[in-house]
Short mmCIF file of C-alpha atoms and ligand atoms in Angstrom, two decimals:
data_model
loop_
_atom_site.label_atom_id
_atom_site.label_comp_id
_atom_site.label_asym_id
_atom_site.label_seq_id
_atom_site.Cartn_x
_atom_site.Cartn_y
_atom_site.Cartn_z
CA MET A 1 59.89 -8.44 19.73
CA TYR A 2 59.06 -6.34 22.69
CA PHE A 3 56.59 -7.84 25.09
CA GLU A 4 53.47 -6.01 26.38
CA MET A 5 54.26 -4.55 29.71
CA ASN A 6 52.72 -6.00 32.78
CA THR A 7 52.62 -3.16 35.29
CA ALA A 8 49.84 -4.71 37.44
CA VAL A 9 50.08 -3.39 40.95
CA ASN A 10 50.69 -6.79 42.53
CA SER A 11 53.74 -7.48 40.36
CA ILE A 12 55.21 -4.08 41.06
CA GLU A 13 54.76 -4.74 44.85
CA LYS A 14 57.11 -7.72 44.37
CA ILE A 15 59.87 -5.12 43.75
CA ALA A 16 59.23 -3.67 47.18
CA GLY A 17 60.42 -6.96 48.69
CA CYS A 18 63.88 -6.46 47.05
CA VAL A 19 64.83 -3.30 48.87
CA LYS A 20 64.98 -2.25 52.60
CA LYS A 21 61.83 -0.98 54.22
CA GLY A 22 61.36 2.76 53.53
CA TYR A 23 63.13 2.60 50.16
CA PHE A 24 60.14 1.71 47.90
CA THR A 25 57.21 3.97 47.41
CA THR A 26 54.10 4.39 45.28
CA ASP A 27 53.11 7.58 47.18
CA PRO A 28 52.03 10.10 44.46
CA GLU A 29 53.38 12.98 46.59
CA ILE A 30 56.90 11.54 46.33
CA LEU A 31 56.50 10.14 42.77
CA LYS A 32 55.80 13.57 41.43
CA TYR A 33 59.43 14.57 42.16
CA TYR A 34 60.50 11.82 39.81
CA SER A 35 57.99 12.66 37.15
CA GLU A 36 60.00 15.52 35.48
CA ASP A 37 63.43 17.14 35.13
CA PHE A 38 64.58 20.75 34.57
CA THR A 39 63.46 20.68 30.87
CA GLU A 40 60.23 21.26 28.90
CA GLU A 41 59.54 17.52 28.85
CA GLU A 42 55.89 16.89 29.96
CA PRO A 43 55.75 15.40 33.48
CA ARG A 44 54.70 11.75 33.62
CA MET A 45 54.34 9.75 36.86
CA PRO A 46 56.39 6.58 37.43
CA SER A 47 54.48 3.66 38.93
CA ALA A 48 56.95 3.40 41.85
CA VAL A 49 60.41 4.35 43.00
CA ALA A 50 62.84 1.78 44.46
CA ILE A 51 66.22 2.67 45.98
CA PRO A 52 68.42 -0.40 46.51
CA ASP A 53 71.47 0.12 48.71
CA SER A 54 73.77 -2.61 47.29
CA ILE A 55 74.50 -4.37 44.08
CA GLU A 56 72.94 -7.55 45.55
CA GLU A 57 69.64 -5.79 46.22
CA LEU A 58 69.78 -4.24 42.71
CA ARG A 59 70.33 -7.71 41.21
CA SER A 60 67.35 -9.25 42.93
CA LEU A 61 65.17 -6.26 41.89
CA VAL A 62 66.25 -6.62 38.18
CA GLN A 63 65.53 -10.38 38.29
CA VAL A 64 62.00 -9.66 39.56
CA ALA A 65 61.56 -6.98 36.93
CA TYR A 66 62.76 -9.40 34.22
CA GLU A 67 60.65 -12.36 35.34
CA ASN A 68 57.52 -10.17 35.60
CA SER A 69 58.20 -7.92 32.60
CA ILE A 70 58.15 -4.79 34.78
CA PRO A 71 59.64 -1.81 32.93
CA ILE A 72 62.30 0.02 34.88
CA ILE A 73 64.53 3.11 34.46
CA PRO A 74 67.99 3.11 35.96
CA ALA A 75 68.57 6.63 37.45
CA CYS A 76 71.22 8.32 39.57
CA PHE A 77 70.48 11.95 40.27
CA MET A 78 68.41 12.72 37.14
CA THR A 79 70.28 15.84 35.99
CA ASN A 80 70.98 14.69 32.40
CA MET A 81 68.96 17.43 30.79
CA GLY A 82 67.51 15.20 28.13
CA GLY A 83 64.54 13.64 29.86
CA LEU A 84 66.52 10.40 29.85
CA CYS A 85 65.23 9.24 33.25
CA ASN A 86 61.68 10.62 32.71
CA PRO A 87 58.93 8.00 32.77
CA SER A 88 57.13 7.30 29.53
CA SER A 89 53.58 6.22 28.86
CA VAL A 90 54.32 2.70 30.34
CA GLN A 91 54.91 4.24 33.75
CA GLU A 92 58.25 2.54 34.55
CA VAL A 93 59.56 1.91 38.05
CA ILE A 94 62.43 4.27 38.69
CA VAL A 95 65.41 2.39 40.28
CA GLU A 96 67.50 5.10 41.89
CA LEU A 97 71.13 4.10 42.26
CA SER A 98 72.27 6.98 44.51
CA ARG A 99 72.90 4.69 47.56
CA ILE A 100 75.12 2.31 45.51
CA ASN A 101 77.91 4.70 46.02
CA ARG A 102 81.20 3.09 46.94
CA ILE A 103 84.60 3.86 45.42
CA GLU A 104 85.76 0.27 44.98
CA CYS A 105 89.44 1.14 44.64
CA ILE A 106 91.80 3.88 43.74
CA ASN A 107 94.97 2.49 42.23
CA GLU A 108 97.33 5.51 42.59
CA LYS A 109 100.28 3.87 40.73
CA ASP A 110 98.30 2.95 37.68
CA MET A 111 96.10 6.03 37.94
CA ILE A 112 92.60 4.44 37.86
CA ALA A 113 89.62 4.47 40.16
CA VAL A 114 86.77 2.00 40.02
CA ILE A 115 83.46 3.56 41.07
CA GLN A 116 79.78 2.57 41.63
CA PRO A 117 76.89 4.57 40.11
CA GLY A 118 76.11 6.71 43.13
CA VAL A 119 79.66 8.22 43.41
CA THR A 120 79.23 11.97 42.86
CA TRP A 121 81.57 14.53 41.43
CA ALA A 122 82.04 16.07 44.89
CA GLY A 123 82.74 12.67 46.43
CA LEU A 124 85.27 11.72 43.83
CA ALA A 125 87.07 15.11 43.91
CA HIS A 126 87.25 14.84 47.74
CA GLU A 127 89.03 11.44 47.58
CA LEU A 128 91.35 12.40 44.72
CA ASN A 129 92.44 15.71 46.23
CA ARG A 130 93.58 13.87 49.34
CA LEU A 131 96.12 11.85 47.43
CA ARG A 132 99.84 12.92 47.32
CA PRO A 133 100.41 13.89 44.62
CA PRO A 134 96.70 14.63 43.99
CA LEU A 135 95.12 13.01 40.98
CA GLY A 136 92.40 14.53 38.91
CA PHE A 137 89.63 13.64 36.50
CA SER A 138 87.71 15.42 33.82
CA TYR A 139 85.20 17.49 35.83
CA PRO A 140 82.03 18.82 34.05
CA LEU A 141 80.09 22.04 34.82
CA ALA A 142 77.40 19.75 36.12
CA PRO A 143 75.88 19.82 39.64
CA VAL A 144 78.51 18.40 42.02
CA TYR A 145 75.87 16.07 43.52
CA SER A 146 75.40 14.20 40.20
CA SER A 147 76.84 10.89 39.07
CA VAL A 148 80.35 10.45 37.60
CA LEU A 149 79.50 7.00 36.22
CA ALA A 150 76.30 8.23 34.44
CA CYS A 151 78.19 11.11 32.84
CA CYS A 152 80.93 8.78 31.57
CA ILE A 153 78.55 6.26 29.99
CA LEU A 154 76.58 9.16 28.36
CA ASP A 155 79.63 10.45 26.50
CA GLY A 156 79.69 13.64 28.71
CA LEU A 157 82.41 16.23 28.57
CA GLY A 158 84.54 17.83 31.22
CA SER A 159 87.66 19.84 32.10
CA LEU A 160 90.03 17.36 30.37
CA SER A 161 87.94 17.04 27.21
CA LEU A 162 90.08 19.62 25.38
CA ASN A 163 92.94 17.15 25.27
CA HIS A 164 91.31 13.78 25.89
CA GLY A 165 87.85 13.98 24.35
CA THR A 166 84.56 12.71 25.85
CA LEU A 167 84.52 11.17 29.35
CA SER A 168 83.71 7.73 27.77
CA GLU A 169 87.22 7.84 26.25
CA LEU A 170 88.58 7.66 29.82
CA VAL A 171 86.62 4.53 30.67
CA GLY A 172 88.42 1.21 31.15
CA GLY A 173 86.81 -2.01 32.40
CA MET A 174 83.27 -2.28 33.72
CA GLU A 175 80.87 -4.62 35.54
CA VAL A 176 77.43 -4.55 34.09
CA LEU A 177 74.19 -6.16 35.40
CA LEU A 178 72.25 -7.43 32.36
CA PRO A 179 68.40 -7.21 32.20
CA ASP A 180 68.16 -10.98 32.94
CA GLY A 181 69.99 -10.55 36.27
CA SER A 182 73.42 -11.93 35.17
CA PHE A 183 76.60 -9.95 35.32
CA VAL A 184 79.30 -9.35 32.65
CA LYS A 185 82.67 -7.76 32.96
CA THR A 186 84.24 -5.88 30.09
CA GLY A 187 87.65 -4.49 29.01
CA MET A 188 90.47 -5.82 31.12
CA GLY A 189 87.85 -6.60 33.77
CA ALA A 190 86.87 -9.60 31.55
CA ILE A 191 90.26 -11.18 32.21
CA PHE A 192 90.74 -10.02 35.80
CA PRO A 193 87.11 -10.11 37.04
CA SER A 194 87.95 -10.10 40.75
CA ASN A 195 90.75 -7.57 40.69
CA PRO A 196 89.48 -4.05 39.80
CA ASN A 197 92.94 -2.67 40.26
CA PHE A 198 93.72 -4.21 36.76
CA TRP A 199 90.66 -2.77 34.92
CA LEU A 200 92.94 -0.28 33.10
CA THR A 201 91.64 -0.10 29.60
CA ARG A 202 88.92 -1.32 27.16
CA ALA A 203 91.67 -2.59 24.86
CA PRO A 204 92.94 -5.00 23.64
CA LEU A 205 89.79 -7.18 23.58
CA PRO A 206 86.64 -6.78 21.42
CA ASP A 207 85.08 -3.68 22.95
CA ILE A 208 81.93 -5.20 24.50
CA GLY A 209 81.97 -2.20 26.85
CA GLY A 210 80.63 -0.24 23.92
CA LEU A 211 77.31 -2.06 24.32
CA PHE A 212 76.71 0.04 27.40
CA ILE A 213 78.13 3.41 26.45
CA GLY A 214 75.78 5.88 24.76
CA TRP A 215 72.85 3.46 25.30
CA GLN A 216 71.09 5.58 27.98
CA GLY A 217 70.49 2.69 30.33
CA THR A 218 68.65 0.59 27.71
CA THR A 219 71.02 -2.44 27.57
CA GLY A 220 72.12 -2.99 31.15
CA ILE A 221 72.95 -1.35 34.44
CA VAL A 222 76.60 -0.46 34.88
CA THR A 223 77.48 -1.33 38.51
CA LYS A 224 81.20 -0.72 38.47
CA LEU A 225 83.22 1.40 36.15
CA SER A 226 86.90 2.12 35.94
CA ILE A 227 88.11 5.61 35.08
CA GLN A 228 91.54 6.85 34.08
CA LEU A 229 92.85 9.54 36.39
CA TRP A 230 95.51 12.15 35.56
CA GLU A 231 98.19 13.78 37.65
CA LYS A 232 97.01 17.31 38.64
CA PRO A 233 99.27 20.14 37.64
CA GLU A 234 100.76 21.59 40.74
CA LEU A 235 100.13 25.10 39.59
CA LYS A 236 97.20 26.42 37.55
CA LYS A 237 96.35 29.69 36.02
CA ARG A 238 93.06 30.87 34.50
CA PHE A 239 92.59 33.98 32.35
CA PHE A 240 89.90 35.31 30.14
CA LEU A 241 89.81 36.26 26.47
CA LEU A 242 87.14 38.84 25.40
CA PHE A 243 85.96 39.13 21.83
CA GLU A 244 83.71 41.73 20.14
CA LYS A 245 82.57 39.08 17.59
CA ALA A 246 81.64 35.54 18.65
CA GLU A 247 83.06 34.21 15.39
CA ASP A 248 86.57 35.63 16.31
CA GLY A 249 86.41 33.93 19.65
CA ILE A 250 85.49 30.61 18.18
CA GLU A 251 88.18 30.74 15.60
CA THR A 252 90.75 31.69 18.26
CA LEU A 253 89.83 28.85 20.53
CA SER A 254 89.91 26.35 17.64
CA SER A 255 93.43 27.50 16.73
CA LEU A 256 94.62 27.25 20.32
CA SER A 257 93.18 23.74 20.72
CA ARG A 258 95.44 22.37 17.99
CA HIS A 259 98.53 22.90 20.14
CA PHE A 260 98.11 19.70 22.14
CA GLY A 261 98.70 20.01 25.87
CA LEU A 262 99.39 23.82 25.81
CA CYS A 263 96.13 24.60 27.56
CA GLU A 264 94.37 22.38 30.13
CA ASP A 265 90.92 23.68 29.22
CA LEU A 266 89.28 26.15 26.90
CA ALA A 267 85.61 27.11 26.96
CA GLY A 268 83.76 29.92 25.34
CA ILE A 269 80.41 31.44 26.37
CA SER A 270 78.19 33.91 24.60
CA TRP A 271 77.26 37.42 26.05
CA PRO A 272 73.84 36.55 27.71
CA ALA A 273 75.81 34.62 30.40
CA SER A 274 77.30 37.95 31.64
CA ARG A 275 73.72 39.21 32.17
CA TYR A 276 72.45 36.03 33.83
CA LEU A 277 75.42 36.06 36.33
CA PHE A 278 74.14 39.56 37.33
CA GLY A 279 70.63 38.12 37.85
CA ILE A 280 69.30 39.75 34.73
CA PHE A 281 67.05 37.35 32.86
CA ASP A 282 64.66 39.68 31.05
CA LYS A 283 64.85 42.31 28.27
CA MET A 284 68.54 41.94 27.66
CA LYS A 285 70.28 43.20 24.67
CA LEU A 286 73.74 43.65 23.38
CA THR A 287 74.82 47.31 23.41
CA SER A 288 77.60 48.81 21.29
CA GLY A 289 81.00 48.18 22.77
CA ASP A 290 79.89 44.96 24.57
CA TYR A 291 81.76 41.81 24.06
CA GLU A 292 79.81 39.12 22.24
CA PHE A 293 81.83 36.20 23.48
CA PHE A 294 84.19 35.40 26.30
CA ALA A 295 86.39 32.42 26.93
CA TYR A 296 88.33 31.01 29.83
CA VAL A 297 91.76 29.55 29.27
CA ASP A 298 93.35 27.20 31.88
CA ILE A 299 97.00 26.46 31.88
CA GLY A 300 98.84 24.25 34.28
CA GLY A 301 102.32 23.23 35.06
CA LYS A 302 104.83 21.93 37.61
CA SER A 303 106.64 25.31 38.06
CA HIS A 304 106.13 29.07 37.66
CA GLU A 305 108.54 28.88 34.71
CA GLU A 306 106.31 26.33 32.96
CA ILE A 307 103.22 28.45 33.50
CA MET A 308 105.01 31.59 32.29
CA TRP A 309 106.19 29.78 29.23
CA LYS A 310 102.70 28.49 28.42
CA GLU A 311 101.09 31.83 28.96
CA ARG A 312 103.72 33.44 26.67
CA GLU A 313 103.00 30.76 24.02
CA VAL A 314 99.31 31.43 24.16
CA GLY A 315 100.08 35.17 23.77
CA ILE A 316 102.27 34.50 20.75
CA LYS A 317 99.59 32.41 19.05
CA ILE A 318 96.99 35.09 19.75
CA SER A 319 99.21 37.82 18.28
CA HIS A 320 99.74 35.76 15.22
CA ILE A 321 95.99 35.13 14.81
CA GLU A 322 95.33 38.89 15.32
CA LYS A 323 97.93 39.81 12.70
CA THR A 324 96.83 37.34 10.10
CA SER A 325 93.03 37.75 10.54
CA LYS A 326 92.67 41.35 11.89
CA ARG A 327 90.78 39.87 14.96
CA LYS A 328 91.09 41.66 18.24
CA THR A 329 91.40 39.78 21.48
CA THR A 330 91.34 41.37 24.98
CA LYS A 331 93.11 39.31 27.67
CA VAL A 332 92.12 39.79 31.33
CA ASN A 333 93.31 37.85 34.32
CA ILE A 334 90.45 36.22 36.38
CA GLU A 335 91.39 38.28 39.50
CA ASP A 336 91.10 41.60 37.54
CA LEU A 337 87.88 40.48 35.88
CA ILE A 338 86.23 39.67 39.24
CA LYS A 339 87.22 43.09 40.56
CA ILE A 340 85.25 44.69 37.73
CA ALA A 341 82.48 42.13 37.65
CA PRO A 342 82.16 40.23 40.99
CA SER A 343 79.31 38.17 39.51
CA LEU A 344 81.89 36.27 37.46
CA LYS A 345 83.39 34.75 40.66
CA PRO A 346 81.97 31.28 39.95
CA PHE A 347 84.57 31.11 37.19
CA SER A 348 87.44 31.42 39.60
CA VAL A 349 86.57 28.19 41.36
CA GLN A 350 87.83 24.98 39.92
CA PRO A 351 86.08 22.60 39.22
CA THR A 352 83.64 25.33 38.00
CA THR A 353 79.87 24.84 38.42
CA LEU A 354 77.40 27.37 37.17
CA ASN A 355 74.61 27.59 39.68
CA PHE A 356 72.70 30.28 37.79
CA LEU A 357 71.78 27.56 35.35
CA ILE A 358 69.57 25.91 37.90
CA ASN A 359 68.78 28.67 40.34
CA HIS A 360 66.94 31.27 38.33
CA PRO A 361 63.45 32.84 38.36
CA TYR A 362 62.09 30.98 35.40
CA GLY A 363 62.02 27.47 36.69
CA GLY A 364 62.83 25.78 33.42
CA ILE A 365 66.12 25.37 31.52
CA THR A 366 66.68 23.35 28.38
CA TRP A 367 69.43 22.89 25.86
CA VAL A 368 70.52 21.24 22.72
CA GLY A 369 74.19 20.01 23.01
CA ALA A 370 75.90 18.53 20.00
CA TYR A 371 79.34 17.26 18.86
CA GLY A 372 80.47 18.28 15.40
CA PRO A 373 83.22 19.57 13.13
CA VAL A 374 85.42 22.52 14.31
CA SER A 375 85.34 23.67 10.64
CA LYS A 376 81.58 24.19 10.93
CA LEU A 377 81.42 25.93 14.33
CA SER A 378 81.00 29.50 13.16
CA GLU A 379 78.42 28.54 10.60
CA GLY A 380 76.44 26.57 13.18
CA VAL A 381 76.58 29.42 15.74
CA LYS A 382 75.50 32.02 13.15
CA GLU A 383 72.57 29.98 11.95
CA VAL A 384 71.33 28.76 15.31
CA THR A 385 71.68 32.06 17.18
CA GLY A 386 69.63 33.58 14.36
CA ILE A 387 66.96 30.95 15.01
CA MET A 388 66.98 31.63 18.73
CA GLU A 389 66.64 35.42 18.34
CA LYS A 390 63.82 35.07 15.83
CA ALA A 391 62.01 32.82 18.37
CA GLY A 392 62.51 35.46 21.07
CA PHE A 393 65.30 33.70 23.09
CA PRO A 394 68.64 35.28 23.91
CA PRO A 395 71.47 33.73 21.81
CA PHE A 396 73.08 31.86 24.77
CA PHE A 397 75.55 29.16 23.87
CA VAL A 398 78.73 27.41 25.02
CA SER A 399 81.39 26.17 22.67
CA ARG A 400 84.32 24.02 23.56
CA PRO A 401 86.98 22.44 21.29
CA MET A 402 87.53 18.79 22.16
CA LYS A 403 90.43 16.28 21.85
CA GLY A 404 92.97 18.70 20.40
CA GLY A 405 90.52 20.26 17.95
CA HIS A 406 89.28 16.95 16.38
CA PHE A 407 85.77 17.91 17.13
CA SER A 408 83.88 20.38 19.25
CA VAL A 409 80.85 20.89 21.38
CA LEU A 410 78.12 23.43 20.80
CA ARG A 411 75.42 23.82 23.35
CA PHE A 412 72.46 26.23 22.91
CA ILE A 413 70.70 26.96 26.21
CA SER A 414 67.31 28.53 26.90
CA PHE A 415 65.49 29.47 30.05
CA PHE A 416 61.68 29.27 30.04
CA LYS A 417 58.72 29.55 32.33
CA LYS A 418 58.22 25.96 33.39
CA ASN A 419 54.60 26.41 34.51
CA ASP A 420 53.55 27.99 31.24
CA ALA A 421 52.36 25.31 28.73
CA ASP A 422 52.60 27.62 25.70
CA GLU A 423 56.15 28.54 26.66
CA ARG A 424 57.05 24.85 27.00
CA LYS A 425 55.71 24.27 23.46
CA ARG A 426 57.51 27.29 22.18
CA VAL A 427 60.91 26.19 23.55
CA ARG A 428 60.36 22.57 22.27
CA ASN A 429 59.73 23.87 18.81
CA LEU A 430 62.85 25.97 19.11
CA ASN A 431 64.92 22.96 20.11
CA MET A 432 63.48 20.90 17.26
CA GLU A 433 64.54 23.55 14.77
CA ILE A 434 67.97 23.77 16.42
CA VAL A 435 68.45 19.98 16.14
CA GLU A 436 67.50 20.08 12.46
CA LYS A 437 69.93 22.91 11.74
CA LEU A 438 72.77 21.35 13.66
CA LEU A 439 72.32 18.01 11.88
CA ASP A 440 72.54 19.85 8.53
CA SER A 441 75.84 21.35 9.68
CA GLY A 442 77.36 17.99 10.63
CA PHE A 443 76.59 18.12 14.39
CA VAL A 444 75.11 15.19 16.33
CA PRO A 445 73.16 15.86 19.54
CA TYR A 446 74.63 14.07 22.62
CA LYS A 447 72.60 12.76 25.66
CA THR A 448 69.97 12.79 22.97
CA PRO A 449 66.34 13.14 24.27
CA PRO A 450 63.73 10.81 22.90
CA TRP A 451 62.08 13.63 20.81
CA ALA A 452 65.40 14.35 19.10
CA TRP A 453 66.12 10.70 18.45
CA SER A 454 63.34 10.62 15.94
CA LYS A 455 65.32 13.33 13.91
CA LEU A 456 68.53 11.22 14.19
CA LEU A 457 66.75 8.15 12.96
CA GLU A 458 65.62 10.02 9.81
CA LYS A 459 69.29 10.39 8.95
CA MET A 460 70.67 7.17 10.30
CA ASP A 461 72.21 4.43 8.19
CA GLU A 462 69.71 1.53 7.97
CA GLY A 463 72.42 -1.00 8.86
CA ALA A 464 73.24 0.87 12.06
CA LYS A 465 69.63 1.17 12.97
CA ASN A 466 68.97 -2.58 12.51
CA LEU A 467 72.07 -3.60 14.40
CA MET A 468 71.09 -1.35 17.36
CA LYS A 469 67.62 -2.84 17.33
CA LYS A 470 69.07 -6.37 17.38
CA VAL A 471 71.50 -5.57 20.18
CA ARG A 472 68.63 -4.28 22.31
CA GLU A 473 66.51 -7.34 21.62
CA ILE A 474 69.36 -9.76 22.42
CA LEU A 475 70.37 -8.03 25.66
CA ASP A 476 66.88 -7.11 26.78
CA PRO A 477 64.45 -9.63 25.26
CA HIS A 478 61.61 -8.62 27.63
CA GLY A 479 62.15 -4.91 26.83
CA ILE A 480 62.31 -3.85 30.46
CA MET A 481 65.16 -1.32 30.41
CA ASN A 482 64.33 2.32 29.84
CA GLN A 483 62.50 1.04 26.84
CA ASN A 484 61.09 4.27 25.38
CA LYS A 485 64.54 5.88 25.08
CA LEU A 486 66.51 5.74 21.89
CA ALA A 487 63.21 5.54 20.04
CA LEU A 488 64.31 2.40 18.15
CA LYS A 489 60.93 0.60 18.10
C1 FAD B 501 73.58 22.95 35.20
C2 FAD B 501 74.10 21.68 34.57
C3 FAD B 501 75.31 21.62 34.01
C4 FAD B 501 75.72 20.49 33.36
N1 FAD B 501 76.98 20.46 32.84
C5 FAD B 501 77.42 19.31 32.27
C6 FAD B 501 78.74 19.35 31.64
O1 FAD B 501 79.53 20.26 31.69
N2 FAD B 501 79.16 18.14 31.05
C7 FAD B 501 78.35 17.02 31.04
O2 FAD B 501 78.75 15.99 30.48
N3 FAD B 501 77.11 17.03 31.60
C8 FAD B 501 76.66 18.15 32.16
N4 FAD B 501 75.38 18.15 32.75
C9 FAD B 501 74.52 16.99 32.65
C10 FAD B 501 74.61 16.02 33.93
O3 FAD B 501 74.52 16.79 35.07
C11 FAD B 501 75.84 15.03 34.04
O4 FAD B 501 75.95 14.35 32.82
C12 FAD B 501 75.64 14.21 35.26
O5 FAD B 501 76.87 13.70 35.60
C13 FAD B 501 74.71 12.97 34.92
O6 FAD B 501 74.56 12.30 36.17
P1 FAD B 501 73.12 12.00 36.75
O7 FAD B 501 73.29 11.39 38.10
O8 FAD B 501 72.22 13.18 36.75
O9 FAD B 501 72.57 10.92 35.65
P2 FAD B 501 71.03 10.54 35.37
O10 FAD B 501 70.33 11.75 34.83
O11 FAD B 501 70.42 9.93 36.66
O12 FAD B 501 71.18 9.39 34.28
C14 FAD B 501 71.49 9.72 32.98
C15 FAD B 501 71.35 8.54 32.05
O13 FAD B 501 72.10 7.40 32.35
C16 FAD B 501 71.29 6.21 32.62
N5 FAD B 501 71.95 5.61 33.79
C17 FAD B 501 72.19 6.10 35.01
N6 FAD B 501 72.89 5.26 35.76
C18 FAD B 501 73.08 4.23 35.03
C19 FAD B 501 73.81 2.90 35.21
N7 FAD B 501 74.40 2.66 36.33
N8 FAD B 501 73.82 2.04 34.18
C20 FAD B 501 73.24 2.32 32.98
N9 FAD B 501 72.57 3.45 32.71
C21 FAD B 501 72.56 4.34 33.77
C22 FAD B 501 69.91 6.76 32.89
O14 FAD B 501 69.00 5.79 32.58
C23 FAD B 501 69.88 7.94 32.01
O15 FAD B 501 69.61 7.48 30.68
C24 FAD B 501 74.92 19.30 33.34
C25 FAD B 501 73.69 19.40 33.89
C26 FAD B 501 73.25 20.51 34.60
C27 FAD B 501 71.89 20.57 35.16
#
């Protein structure tokens, strides 16, 4: 049973006493920045924002919220793209974790780091690059100021996903603050609670860490998380493959992904990206001779010989694919590509971030991202790009094989005029249709927004649904944690 929320002003003010002066506000001018994200989700005001600067402050805040049944949303930098930190009708207090940002330890020998929620991608990369030899992690295309921890517990994807799968697969032990204000350690952290240097894996114990991964902050607040690091290849090379037909590109990437470890990363993007990078957002169309799909291929190694060998192997595989399927692939080195199209320069920087996704004239960006079978990629792309074009949106998508080709990601992205209510509605309807089509093709949306959860629940096994409800009720009996996400009520 979920309790009725008590958001009376005087009980919310008790939260103010848990954080330092100046880090609690109910000022509507400030709250409005927390009322929305980049997407079409309707803005809703939170009742307050609190920004604790230590795990101790966070704990006292959660205890007050629990005792007074005050709904809260744990948030780091709110870039998740699924409205997962957006307030709901109960006007939660947003608990921003950006100042709880210590790297607890980097254990170079065993290749793990233990991080707090506010550690950013830029901050982590800075520390790891200083090590000798430098270690790396699976970097996403996400804003560099966003949270590593949040991305890991949301099953995000990054530059090592081709070989290692989602970021949650690189998570070891954790420390979690439960809604009642008590702490739990998971994985090897359960056996060595005070020595994070040993929080190597979630195995070999029952995986209670799974109670906090994929739950969108509804079961507890992860305060420390161990991530597995990887030795960075000393040398790296990136080149591009261009395809006249998207289907050919997708099939080629899928074949390459099966050769485990040959490539460091593989990612394919459809043609509208090449227009966006030139600052063209309107009236775009594919003209004859244009490439429909381009992909970047990263290879890495310890020596020039290893790089040359890998590049040759990729070439042999592509020739084989060309011969057996009559597909045509054009290979271009990144340096040559930038000479022809300087706007593609962002792709030469690693880790790559694509700023045009958030700096563009429309104001709004939204997407449906899903994990699903490699065998259904071409079908999914064909059907969904058809839906996008029919709705008047360019067929912009990203496709990446994951974990040696065991599954893959498809992400369909649309820009829209954020201040235009009709356009927001239009893009929401489009996303709904995309989710339905993807589910029919065996794809499951990740970082699933509340509106898409209702579609998942229509399909979901009753046993799974009931167990998830029970888990939430046991861990959060007062229903204070991000309660309107996962739409399980
Ligand atoms: C342009 C762009 C590109 C992107 N590219 C990628 C990409 O390539 N790969 C990818 O995976 N993502 C990508 N993202 C999504 C997002 O940026 C990343 O997942 C990011 O790391 C999330 O961090 P955040 O600080 O924004 O999390 P938030 O949005 O603040 O939080 C996300 C969720 O986690 C919960 N949460 C936050 N902290 C905690 C905690 N300590 N304990 C429990 N729950 C918590 C929140 O309640 C919420 O449900 C992209 C986003 C943008 C805008």
